[in-house]
Amino acid sequence: MIIAIDGPAGSGKSTTSKLVAKKLDIAHLDTGSMYRAITVYFINNNLNLNEIDISSVMNSIKLEVLISNGEQSVLLNGDNVTSMLRSNKVSKLVSKVSSIREVRQKMVNIQREISQDKSIVIDGRDIGTVVFPNAEYKFFITASIESRAQRRFDELKDSDSNLTLEKIKEEIKNRDHYDSTRENSPLKKANDAIIIDTTHLNISGQVNEILEIINNN
Ligand code: DC
């Protein structure tokens, strides 16, 4: 069984997906982390996106996702980069990196491989539209820009004292715009996805709403 959960930045989809998977006792894959890991590779190797041969760079990257006890780790050529994935530097560049066709092709192949022969909750931007258009369940999680920015701010404020709510709001807006208007697999609700608006829901409310739909079908 595939449960596809898509939605914009800061909608709470990864936390919700992780808890839904835990409740159902199945695997969870956060595909945003994979695009973030590729972005870490570009940053660490000082690669300029306009100057590289993207196919050969992608061929030189081995990306592995380890899922153990519900926790996900990402290895880049054998190095565990999980702790670097959520930095603001990575968040700023990841939209650009994830808009590259060759990057997406490789990530989608890995996502399909990981999900083979198992039940899984998989979250991202294009899961219900491109990666698993035949998923048994599809959800599209949204929330107002204000509440999404507030959630991200609460998550990051302790690690970065220069951050302001306004700055985060601006970054999320830019990322949404970029993710929704890119040519390759843009962020889009699948026609048959169920919308969950989380503006006034806390995480357990989101999880319960999804579980109720799954359990009643
Ligand atoms: O969910 P997130 O914020 O960790 O995602 C990081 C970026 O990766 C986001 O800006 C868009 C991109 N992404 C994507 O293009 N496709 C996915 N399936 C998941 C994420």
Short mmCIF file of C-alpha atoms and ligand atoms in Angstrom, two decimals:
data_model
loop_
_atom_site.label_atom_id
_atom_site.label_comp_id
_atom_site.label_asym_id
_atom_site.label_seq_id
_atom_site.Cartn_x
_atom_site.Cartn_y
_atom_site.Cartn_z
CA MET A 1 0.00 0.00 0.00
CA ILE A 2 1.30 3.41 -0.99
CA ILE A 3 0.10 6.50 0.90
CA ALA A 4 1.23 9.62 -0.99
CA ILE A 5 1.34 12.89 0.94
CA ASP A 6 2.22 16.08 -0.94
CA GLY A 7 2.11 19.73 -0.04
CA PRO A 8 4.03 23.01 0.20
CA ALA A 9 6.90 23.92 2.55
CA GLY A 10 6.04 24.06 6.24
CA SER A 11 2.63 22.41 5.91
CA GLY A 12 3.64 19.80 8.48
CA LYS A 13 3.55 16.98 5.97
CA SER A 14 6.78 15.25 7.03
CA THR A 15 5.95 15.18 10.73
CA THR A 16 2.41 14.06 9.96
CA SER A 17 3.59 11.39 7.52
CA LYS A 18 6.06 10.02 10.01
CA LEU A 19 3.37 9.68 12.69
CA VAL A 20 0.82 8.17 10.28
CA ALA A 21 3.44 5.57 9.28
CA LYS A 22 4.19 4.85 12.93
CA LYS A 23 0.50 4.36 13.76
CA LEU A 24 0.07 2.01 10.80
CA ASP A 25 3.39 0.31 11.56
CA ILE A 26 4.70 0.82 8.02
CA ALA A 27 7.74 2.61 6.54
CA HIS A 28 8.00 6.34 5.93
CA LEU A 29 10.09 8.11 3.29
CA ASP A 30 10.61 11.88 3.41
CA THR A 31 11.66 12.67 -0.18
CA GLY A 32 12.47 16.32 0.60
CA SER A 33 15.51 15.04 2.52
CA MET A 34 16.81 13.41 -0.62
CA TYR A 35 16.72 16.66 -2.58
CA ARG A 36 18.27 18.37 0.43
CA ALA A 37 21.11 15.81 0.49
CA ILE A 38 21.90 16.47 -3.18
CA THR A 39 21.95 20.18 -2.32
CA VAL A 40 24.45 19.49 0.48
CA TYR A 41 26.65 17.79 -2.11
CA PHE A 42 26.54 20.88 -4.36
CA ILE A 43 27.35 23.19 -1.42
CA ASN A 44 30.15 21.03 0.02
CA ASN A 45 31.82 20.66 -3.36
CA ASN A 46 31.38 24.33 -4.32
CA LEU A 47 29.59 23.35 -7.50
CA ASN A 48 28.12 26.15 -9.55
CA LEU A 49 24.84 24.94 -11.05
CA ASN A 50 25.46 26.91 -14.23
CA GLU A 51 28.90 25.50 -14.89
CA ILE A 52 28.69 21.76 -14.36
CA ASP A 53 27.97 18.70 -16.44
CA ILE A 54 24.98 17.65 -14.40
CA SER A 55 24.81 14.08 -15.72
CA SER A 56 28.37 13.28 -14.74
CA VAL A 57 27.93 14.95 -11.34
CA MET A 58 24.80 12.87 -10.70
CA ASN A 59 26.67 9.73 -11.77
CA SER A 60 29.32 10.46 -9.16
CA ILE A 61 26.78 10.64 -6.33
CA LYS A 62 25.67 7.56 -4.44
CA LEU A 63 22.65 8.44 -2.31
CA GLU A 64 21.32 5.95 0.21
CA VAL A 65 18.35 6.30 2.53
CA LEU A 66 18.41 4.21 5.69
CA ILE A 67 15.19 3.75 7.60
CA SER A 68 15.61 2.30 11.06
CA ASN A 69 13.10 2.41 13.95
CA GLY A 70 11.09 5.02 12.06
CA GLU A 71 14.09 7.37 11.79
CA GLN A 72 15.50 8.24 8.39
CA SER A 73 19.19 8.88 7.66
CA VAL A 74 20.65 9.93 4.34
CA LEU A 75 24.13 8.88 3.23
CA LEU A 76 26.00 10.71 0.46
CA ASN A 77 28.77 8.55 -0.93
CA GLY A 78 28.84 6.75 2.41
CA ASP A 79 28.82 9.86 4.64
CA ASN A 80 25.85 10.47 6.92
CA VAL A 81 24.67 14.02 6.08
CA THR A 82 21.35 13.89 7.98
CA SER A 83 22.29 16.65 10.45
CA MET A 84 23.03 19.11 7.61
CA LEU A 85 19.78 18.74 5.72
CA ARG A 86 17.63 21.36 7.41
CA SER A 87 20.06 24.30 7.56
CA ASN A 88 18.84 27.58 6.10
CA LYS A 89 21.63 27.52 3.54
CA VAL A 90 20.31 24.23 2.18
CA SER A 91 16.68 25.42 2.34
CA LYS A 92 17.58 28.43 0.21
CA LEU A 93 19.22 26.43 -2.57
CA VAL A 94 17.17 23.23 -2.60
CA SER A 95 14.36 24.53 -4.84
CA LYS A 96 16.85 25.30 -7.57
CA VAL A 97 18.58 21.94 -7.27
CA SER A 98 15.29 20.04 -7.23
CA SER A 99 14.12 21.73 -10.42
CA ILE A 100 16.88 20.01 -12.46
CA ARG A 101 15.53 17.15 -14.57
CA GLU A 102 18.52 14.84 -14.07
CA VAL A 103 18.34 15.29 -10.29
CA ARG A 104 14.62 14.45 -10.28
CA GLN A 105 15.05 11.38 -12.49
CA LYS A 106 17.63 9.90 -10.14
CA MET A 107 15.58 10.69 -7.01
CA VAL A 108 12.35 9.26 -8.46
CA ASN A 109 14.15 6.03 -9.41
CA ILE A 110 15.52 5.66 -5.87
CA GLN A 111 12.09 6.45 -4.38
CA ARG A 112 10.40 3.75 -6.47
CA GLU A 113 13.14 1.26 -5.60
CA ILE A 114 12.86 1.92 -1.85
CA SER A 115 9.05 1.57 -1.98
CA GLN A 116 9.07 -1.70 -3.86
CA ASP A 117 7.23 -4.58 -2.20
CA LYS A 118 6.36 -2.69 0.96
CA SER A 119 3.68 -0.54 2.49
CA ILE A 120 4.94 2.99 2.86
CA VAL A 121 3.92 6.58 3.56
CA ILE A 122 5.90 8.78 1.20
CA ASP A 123 5.85 12.56 1.32
CA GLY A 124 7.02 15.24 -1.10
CA ARG A 125 5.74 17.48 -3.88
CA ASP A 126 5.16 15.12 -6.81
CA ILE A 127 4.39 11.78 -5.17
CA GLY A 128 0.71 11.60 -6.09
CA THR A 129 1.23 13.15 -9.52
CA VAL A 130 4.48 11.63 -10.84
CA VAL A 131 6.19 9.11 -8.56
CA PHE A 132 3.11 7.04 -7.64
CA PRO A 133 0.12 8.20 -9.70
CA ASN A 134 -1.64 4.94 -8.77
CA ALA A 135 -1.12 5.25 -5.00
CA GLU A 136 -3.98 3.80 -2.94
CA TYR A 137 -4.27 7.00 -0.92
CA LYS A 138 -3.31 10.54 -1.88
CA PHE A 139 -3.39 13.54 0.41
CA PHE A 140 -2.49 17.15 -0.25
CA ILE A 141 -1.64 19.04 2.93
CA THR A 142 -1.97 22.82 2.90
CA ALA A 143 -2.02 25.63 5.45
CA SER A 144 -2.00 29.42 5.32
CA ILE A 145 1.37 31.03 4.63
CA GLU A 146 1.23 32.67 8.10
CA SER A 147 0.89 29.42 9.98
CA ARG A 148 3.49 27.67 7.85
CA ALA A 149 6.01 30.47 8.43
CA GLN A 150 5.30 30.46 12.17
CA ARG A 151 5.92 26.70 12.35
CA ARG A 152 9.24 26.96 10.51
CA PHE A 153 10.25 29.96 12.66
CA ASP A 154 9.52 28.02 15.87
CA GLU A 155 11.56 25.10 14.52
CA LEU A 156 14.62 27.19 13.55
CA LYS A 157 14.74 30.22 15.87
CA ASP A 158 16.93 28.58 18.52
CA SER A 159 19.62 27.63 16.01
CA ASP A 160 19.70 30.98 14.16
CA SER A 161 19.26 34.21 16.12
CA ASN A 162 19.29 36.37 12.94
CA LEU A 163 16.11 34.78 11.68
CA THR A 164 12.85 36.76 11.69
CA LEU A 165 9.33 35.61 11.01
CA GLU A 166 9.12 37.98 8.04
CA LYS A 167 12.32 36.58 6.54
CA ILE A 168 11.02 33.01 6.80
CA LYS A 169 7.67 34.04 5.31
CA GLU A 170 9.44 35.58 2.35
CA GLU A 171 11.61 32.49 1.83
CA ILE A 172 8.64 30.13 2.00
CA LYS A 173 6.71 32.28 -0.48
CA ASN A 174 9.64 32.23 -2.88
CA ARG A 175 10.10 28.49 -2.51
CA ASP A 176 6.37 27.81 -3.06
CA HIS A 177 6.43 29.95 -6.16
CA TYR A 178 9.54 28.27 -7.52
CA ASP A 179 8.30 24.74 -6.68
CA SER A 180 4.86 25.36 -8.22
CA THR A 181 5.98 27.00 -11.44
CA ARG A 182 9.02 24.88 -12.36
CA GLU A 183 8.86 22.95 -15.60
CA ASN A 184 9.72 19.51 -14.21
CA SER A 185 7.13 17.89 -11.91
CA PRO A 186 5.84 21.08 -10.26
CA LEU A 187 4.19 21.05 -6.84
CA LYS A 188 0.58 20.32 -7.72
CA LYS A 189 -2.39 18.62 -6.12
CA ALA A 190 -3.24 15.37 -7.91
CA ASN A 191 -6.84 15.45 -9.19
CA ASP A 192 -7.79 12.58 -6.92
CA ALA A 193 -5.92 13.76 -3.79
CA ILE A 194 -7.82 14.65 -0.63
CA ILE A 195 -7.04 18.13 0.70
CA ILE A 196 -6.18 18.44 4.39
CA ASP A 197 -6.06 22.09 5.48
CA THR A 198 -3.94 22.23 8.61
CA THR A 199 -4.14 25.98 9.32
CA HIS A 200 -6.22 25.33 12.42
CA LEU A 201 -5.07 21.79 13.15
CA ASN A 202 -2.23 20.65 15.37
CA ILE A 203 -0.12 17.64 14.40
CA SER A 204 -2.29 15.08 16.17
CA GLY A 205 -5.36 16.59 14.48
CA GLN A 206 -3.71 16.15 11.08
CA VAL A 207 -2.67 12.59 11.85
CA ASN A 208 -6.15 11.65 13.07
CA GLU A 209 -7.86 13.13 10.05
CA ILE A 210 -5.69 11.07 7.70
CA LEU A 211 -6.00 7.88 9.74
CA GLU A 212 -9.76 8.25 9.87
CA ILE A 213 -9.95 8.44 6.09
CA ILE A 214 -7.67 5.42 5.67
CA ASN A 215 -9.48 3.35 8.29
CA ASN A 216 -12.90 4.12 6.84
CA ASN A 217 -12.04 2.97 3.34
O1 DC B 1 9.79 19.05 2.02
P1 DC B 1 11.11 19.83 2.05
O2 DC B 1 10.93 21.26 2.47
O3 DC B 1 12.16 19.15 2.84
O4 DC B 1 11.59 19.84 0.51
C1 DC B 1 12.75 20.49 0.12
C2 DC B 1 12.68 20.88 -1.34
O5 DC B 1 12.75 19.73 -2.15
C3 DC B 1 11.45 21.65 -1.77
O6 DC B 1 11.73 23.02 -1.93
C4 DC B 1 11.03 21.06 -3.07
C5 DC B 1 11.87 19.83 -3.24
N1 DC B 1 11.11 18.59 -3.34
C6 DC B 1 10.68 18.23 -4.58
O7 DC B 1 10.88 18.96 -5.55
N2 DC B 1 10.05 17.05 -4.75
C7 DC B 1 9.80 16.24 -3.71
N3 DC B 1 9.19 15.07 -3.91
C8 DC B 1 10.22 16.62 -2.42
C9 DC B 1 10.86 17.82 -2.26
#
